[in-house]
XYZ file of C-alpha atoms in Angstrom:
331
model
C 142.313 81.200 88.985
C 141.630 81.109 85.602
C 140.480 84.111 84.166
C 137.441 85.118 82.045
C 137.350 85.721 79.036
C 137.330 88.816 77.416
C 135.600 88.137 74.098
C 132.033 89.437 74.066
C 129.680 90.252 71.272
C 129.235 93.241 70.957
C 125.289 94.235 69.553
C 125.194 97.022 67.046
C 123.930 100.309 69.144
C 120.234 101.410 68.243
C 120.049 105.260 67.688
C 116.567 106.802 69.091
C 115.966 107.202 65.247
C 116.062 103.756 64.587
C 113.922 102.418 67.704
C 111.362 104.973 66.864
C 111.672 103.569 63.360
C 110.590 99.915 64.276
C 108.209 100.740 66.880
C 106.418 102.277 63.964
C 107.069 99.203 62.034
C 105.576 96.829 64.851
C 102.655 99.455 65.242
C 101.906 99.637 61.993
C 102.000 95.892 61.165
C 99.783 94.880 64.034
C 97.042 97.685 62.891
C 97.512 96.239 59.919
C 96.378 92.040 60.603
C 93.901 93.371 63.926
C 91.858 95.294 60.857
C 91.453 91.826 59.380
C 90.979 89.921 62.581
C 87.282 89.321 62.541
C 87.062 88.244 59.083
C 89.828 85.953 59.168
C 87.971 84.656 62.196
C 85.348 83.450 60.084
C 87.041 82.060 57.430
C 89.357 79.921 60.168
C 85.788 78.728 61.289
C 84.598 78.291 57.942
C 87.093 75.750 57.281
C 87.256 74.334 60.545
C 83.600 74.512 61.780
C 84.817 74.818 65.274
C 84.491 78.104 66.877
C 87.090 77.838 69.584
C 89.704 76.228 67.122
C 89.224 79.209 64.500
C 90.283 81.563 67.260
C 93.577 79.734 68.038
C 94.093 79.677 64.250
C 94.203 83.539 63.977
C 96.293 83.814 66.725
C 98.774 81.254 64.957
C 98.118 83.181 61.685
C 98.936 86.408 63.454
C 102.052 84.863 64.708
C 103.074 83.221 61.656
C 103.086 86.257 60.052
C 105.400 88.164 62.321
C 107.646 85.853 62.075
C 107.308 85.996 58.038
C 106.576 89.750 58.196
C 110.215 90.516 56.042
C 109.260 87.932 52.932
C 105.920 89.913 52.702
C 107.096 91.202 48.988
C 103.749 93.058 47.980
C 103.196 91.044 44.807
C 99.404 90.128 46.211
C 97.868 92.521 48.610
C 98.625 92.393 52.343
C 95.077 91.101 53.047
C 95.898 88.018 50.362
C 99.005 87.661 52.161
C 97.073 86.808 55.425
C 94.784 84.730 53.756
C 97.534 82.700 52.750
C 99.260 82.354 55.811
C 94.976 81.320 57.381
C 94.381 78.663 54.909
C 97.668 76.761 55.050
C 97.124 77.113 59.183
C 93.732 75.416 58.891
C 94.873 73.142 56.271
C 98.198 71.812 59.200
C 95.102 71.631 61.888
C 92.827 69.283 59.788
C 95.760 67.251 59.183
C 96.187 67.054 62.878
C 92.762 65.997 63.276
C 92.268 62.149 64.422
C 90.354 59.821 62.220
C 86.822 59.904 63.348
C 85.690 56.325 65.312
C 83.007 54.189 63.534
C 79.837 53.806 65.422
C 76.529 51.535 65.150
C 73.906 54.365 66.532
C 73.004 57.430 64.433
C 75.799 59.903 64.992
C 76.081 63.511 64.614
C 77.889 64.190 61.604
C 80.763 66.737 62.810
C 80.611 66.634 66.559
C 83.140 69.297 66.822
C 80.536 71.588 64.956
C 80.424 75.188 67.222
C 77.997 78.222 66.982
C 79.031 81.655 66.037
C 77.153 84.609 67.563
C 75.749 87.218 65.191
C 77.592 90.062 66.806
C 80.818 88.932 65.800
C 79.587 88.240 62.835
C 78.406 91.559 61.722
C 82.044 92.636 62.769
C 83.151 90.582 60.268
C 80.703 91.918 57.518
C 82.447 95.077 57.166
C 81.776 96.961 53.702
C 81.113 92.912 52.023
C 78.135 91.631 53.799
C 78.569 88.551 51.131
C 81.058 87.553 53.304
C 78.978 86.198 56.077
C 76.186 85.916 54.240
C 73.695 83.273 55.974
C 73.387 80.595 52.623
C 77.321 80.303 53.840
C 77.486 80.830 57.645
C 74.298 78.571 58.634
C 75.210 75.513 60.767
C 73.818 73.115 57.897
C 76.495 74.265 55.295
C 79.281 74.350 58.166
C 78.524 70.584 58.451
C 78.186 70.041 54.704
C 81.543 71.305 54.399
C 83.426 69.355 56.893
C 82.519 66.627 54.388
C 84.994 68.099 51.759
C 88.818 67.157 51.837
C 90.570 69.729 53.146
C 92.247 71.396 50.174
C 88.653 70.956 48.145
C 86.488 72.794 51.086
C 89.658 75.729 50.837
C 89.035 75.861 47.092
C 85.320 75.835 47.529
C 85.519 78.497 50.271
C 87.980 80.529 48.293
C 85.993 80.341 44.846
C 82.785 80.333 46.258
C 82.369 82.093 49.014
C 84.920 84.949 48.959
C 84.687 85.015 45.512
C 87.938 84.689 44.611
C 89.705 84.232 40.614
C 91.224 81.145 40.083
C 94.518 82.342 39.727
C 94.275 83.827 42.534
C 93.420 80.788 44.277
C 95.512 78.815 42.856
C 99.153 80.991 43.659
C 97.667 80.793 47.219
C 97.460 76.789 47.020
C 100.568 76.493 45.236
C 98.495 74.976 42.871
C 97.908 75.046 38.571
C 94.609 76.642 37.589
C 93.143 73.642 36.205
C 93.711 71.597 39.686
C 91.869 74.182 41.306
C 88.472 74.253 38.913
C 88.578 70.635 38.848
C 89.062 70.704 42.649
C 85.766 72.865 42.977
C 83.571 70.925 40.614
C 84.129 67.930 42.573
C 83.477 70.243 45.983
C 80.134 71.531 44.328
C 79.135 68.022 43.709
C 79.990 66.554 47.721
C 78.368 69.668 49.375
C 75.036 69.607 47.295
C 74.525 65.570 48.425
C 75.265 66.849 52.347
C 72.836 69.604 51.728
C 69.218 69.690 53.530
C 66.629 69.138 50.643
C 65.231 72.301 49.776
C 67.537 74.547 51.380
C 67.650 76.782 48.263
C 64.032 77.843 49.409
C 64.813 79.081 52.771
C 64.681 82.786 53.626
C 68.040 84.693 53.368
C 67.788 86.809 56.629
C 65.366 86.364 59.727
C 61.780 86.510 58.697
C 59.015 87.359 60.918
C 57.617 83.749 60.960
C 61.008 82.375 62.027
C 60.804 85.518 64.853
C 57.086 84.262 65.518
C 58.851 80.715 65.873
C 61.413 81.730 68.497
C 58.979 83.288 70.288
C 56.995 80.339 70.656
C 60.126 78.320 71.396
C 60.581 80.751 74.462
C 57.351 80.802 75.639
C 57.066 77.150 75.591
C 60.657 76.648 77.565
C 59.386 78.878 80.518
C 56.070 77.851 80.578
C 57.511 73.992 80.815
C 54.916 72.878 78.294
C 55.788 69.756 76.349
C 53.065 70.009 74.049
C 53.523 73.699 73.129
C 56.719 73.126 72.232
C 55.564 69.615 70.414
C 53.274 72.341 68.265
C 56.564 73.983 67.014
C 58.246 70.977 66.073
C 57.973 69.312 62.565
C 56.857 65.274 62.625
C 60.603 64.512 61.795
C 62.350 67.307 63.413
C 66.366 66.523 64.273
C 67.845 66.926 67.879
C 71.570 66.757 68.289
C 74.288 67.947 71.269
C 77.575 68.295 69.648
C 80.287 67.189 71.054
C 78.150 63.979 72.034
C 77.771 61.594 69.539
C 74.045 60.740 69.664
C 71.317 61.992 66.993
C 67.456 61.966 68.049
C 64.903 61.839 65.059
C 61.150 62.295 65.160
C 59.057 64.769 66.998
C 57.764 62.072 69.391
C 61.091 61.286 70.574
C 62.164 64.185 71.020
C 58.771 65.077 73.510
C 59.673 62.323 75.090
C 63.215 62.789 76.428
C 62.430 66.722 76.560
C 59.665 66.342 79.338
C 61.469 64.361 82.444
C 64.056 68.065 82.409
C 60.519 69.950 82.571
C 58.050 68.397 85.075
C 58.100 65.856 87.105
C 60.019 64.582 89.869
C 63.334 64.787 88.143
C 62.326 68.144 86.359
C 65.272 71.257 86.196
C 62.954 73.638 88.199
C 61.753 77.268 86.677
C 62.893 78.224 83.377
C 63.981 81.169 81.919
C 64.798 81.249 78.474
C 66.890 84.591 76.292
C 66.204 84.670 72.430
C 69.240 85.457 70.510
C 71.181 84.447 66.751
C 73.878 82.004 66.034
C 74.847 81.879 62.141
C 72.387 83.984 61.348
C 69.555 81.574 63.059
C 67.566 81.903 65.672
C 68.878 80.615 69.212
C 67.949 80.445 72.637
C 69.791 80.457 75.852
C 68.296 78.431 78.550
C 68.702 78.800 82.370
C 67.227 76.767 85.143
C 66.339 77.651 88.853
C 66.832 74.725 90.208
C 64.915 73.802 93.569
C 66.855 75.286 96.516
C 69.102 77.816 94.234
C 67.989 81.691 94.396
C 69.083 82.529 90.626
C 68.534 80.991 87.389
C 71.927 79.104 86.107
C 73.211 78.503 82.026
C 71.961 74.944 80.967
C 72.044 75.174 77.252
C 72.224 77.015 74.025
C 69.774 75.578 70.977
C 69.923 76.784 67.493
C 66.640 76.084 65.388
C 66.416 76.006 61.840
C 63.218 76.506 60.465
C 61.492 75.820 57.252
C 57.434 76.858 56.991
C 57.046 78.258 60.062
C 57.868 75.066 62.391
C 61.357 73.914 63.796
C 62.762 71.456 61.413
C 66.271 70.741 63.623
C 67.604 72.053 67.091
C 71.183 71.595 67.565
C 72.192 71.991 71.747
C 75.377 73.535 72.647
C 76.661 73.498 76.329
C 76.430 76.283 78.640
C 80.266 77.018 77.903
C 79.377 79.143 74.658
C 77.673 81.521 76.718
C 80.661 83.628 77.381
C 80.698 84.001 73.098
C 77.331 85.558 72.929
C 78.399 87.906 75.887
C 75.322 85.883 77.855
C 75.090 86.863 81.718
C 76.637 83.681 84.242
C 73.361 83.716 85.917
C 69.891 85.621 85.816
């Protein structure tokens, strides 16, 4: 029989000192990136205008930087550090990304476009409310931003929106100083062509005629009245469903395919409908009691926009982003 071998390796023993040492280490680091979690959160989503896919990105940030955790030198601060480690994450996922598909209808423009409840964004705020300001969380400059390349919306976001120096920027990008202002001049120029017109004039936090709006919305969803709601529409309101490729125009049409789900024979049943605020803009969360059920079930989650007290563009989500807004299964 032959017989084993004796040559093991041998680990180096770990004195209680030494454990107690690292568990500090690990402790400490992951206080450290959780503190920045929400923030980093948004700027994942920011650059990626998908909701679900910015929370896999700070988990992969999170990881990445454990895994990095002994280059971490200190020559930026820790919080640059994770930044860093964020943007060159999102940067490897739009890469990823698939060419989008040509089509002959009117499409929506980013159909992976997601919501982000309010909540988690005033988590996020912290002590820098700039940081989530609405002129940079609303759906509208999400979508004008997807329009950038890649390292042009990170420069833009960087610059613009966290407010970053160019230097700075630019040691994050591995990139010269003059590549990143020429970067964001031609950024400035693609986002303000993707733009709404007149944007600059919309209010900066909920007014009470956008309030009075949602309101009316609601009222109109459970009362099932087609033409109340037709009174809150502008003549060329927008109606999209992201992730479906199809983009209604017109407040006619949108009457139109709105009333069948209402009344009639092939109508949803009673509605019931919860106000509530997705990139700092009004939403509401629909539910149907459908003939035969006992409670009212999730159908949909629209976010207005509103310019001059009428709804200028209602983007539908499905019932799946519920569980973000902390939305009850059933009423």
């Amino acid at each position: 029989m032959r017989r084993a071998s004796r040559h093991v390796t041998v680990q180096p023993r770990r004195t209680a000192m030494s454990e107690v040492s690292t568990m500090t280490v690990d402790v400490d680091f992951t206080r450290g990136v959780e503190k920045h979690r929400h923030e980093l959160r948004v700027h994942c989503y920011r650059l990626l205008g998908s909701f679900d896919e910015a929370e896999d990105l700070v988990q992969e940030t999170f990881l990445r930087a454990w895994r990095g955790r002994d280059t971490f030198e200190g020559r930026s601060s820790f919080r640059a550090w994770l930044y860093r480690i964020a943007t060159n994450a999102c940067l490897d996922a739009i890469a990823r990304r698939p060419a989008p598909t040509p089509t002959d209808t009117p499409a929506v423009e980013v159909p992976w476009i997601q919501p982000y409840p309010d909540a988690l964004l005033d988590q996020a705020a912290g002590p820098d409310a700039e940081a989530v300001a609405r002129e940079t969380i609303e759906l509208a400059y999400l979508v004008a931003l997807q329009h950038l390349p890649a390292k042009q919306r990170a420069v833009l976001v960087l610059r613009d929106v966290l407010g970053w120096p160019a230097t700075e920027t630019a040691a994050l990008l591995d990139d010269t100083v003059p590549a990143v202002n020429s970067a964001l001049q031609r950024a400035r120029g693609t986002l303000r062509k993707h733009l709404p017109e007149r944007r600059a004039e919309w209010s900066t936090e909920a007014s009470a005629r956008e309030k009075a709006v949602l309101r009316r919305f609601v009222e109109a969803t459970e009362s099932c009245d087609p033409a109340a709601l037709a009174a809150v529409l502008r003549e060329d309101a927008v109606w999209s469903m992201p992730p479906q490729p199809e983009l209604y125009r017109g407040r006619d049409t949108l009457i139109e395919l709105w009333t069948p789900i209402m009344v009639g024979p092939e109508a949803f049943g009673e509605w019931r409908a919860l106000p509530v605020w997705a990139n700092r803009q009004p939403a509401v969360a629909g539910y149907a009691k459908r003939p035969g059920r006992d409670v009212y079930e999730p159908v949909a989650l629209d976010v207005l926009r509103v310019e001059d007290g009428v709804i200028t563009e209602v983007t539908t989500f499905p019932s799946a982003v519920f569980a973000w807004f902390d939305l009850p299964a059933t009423l």
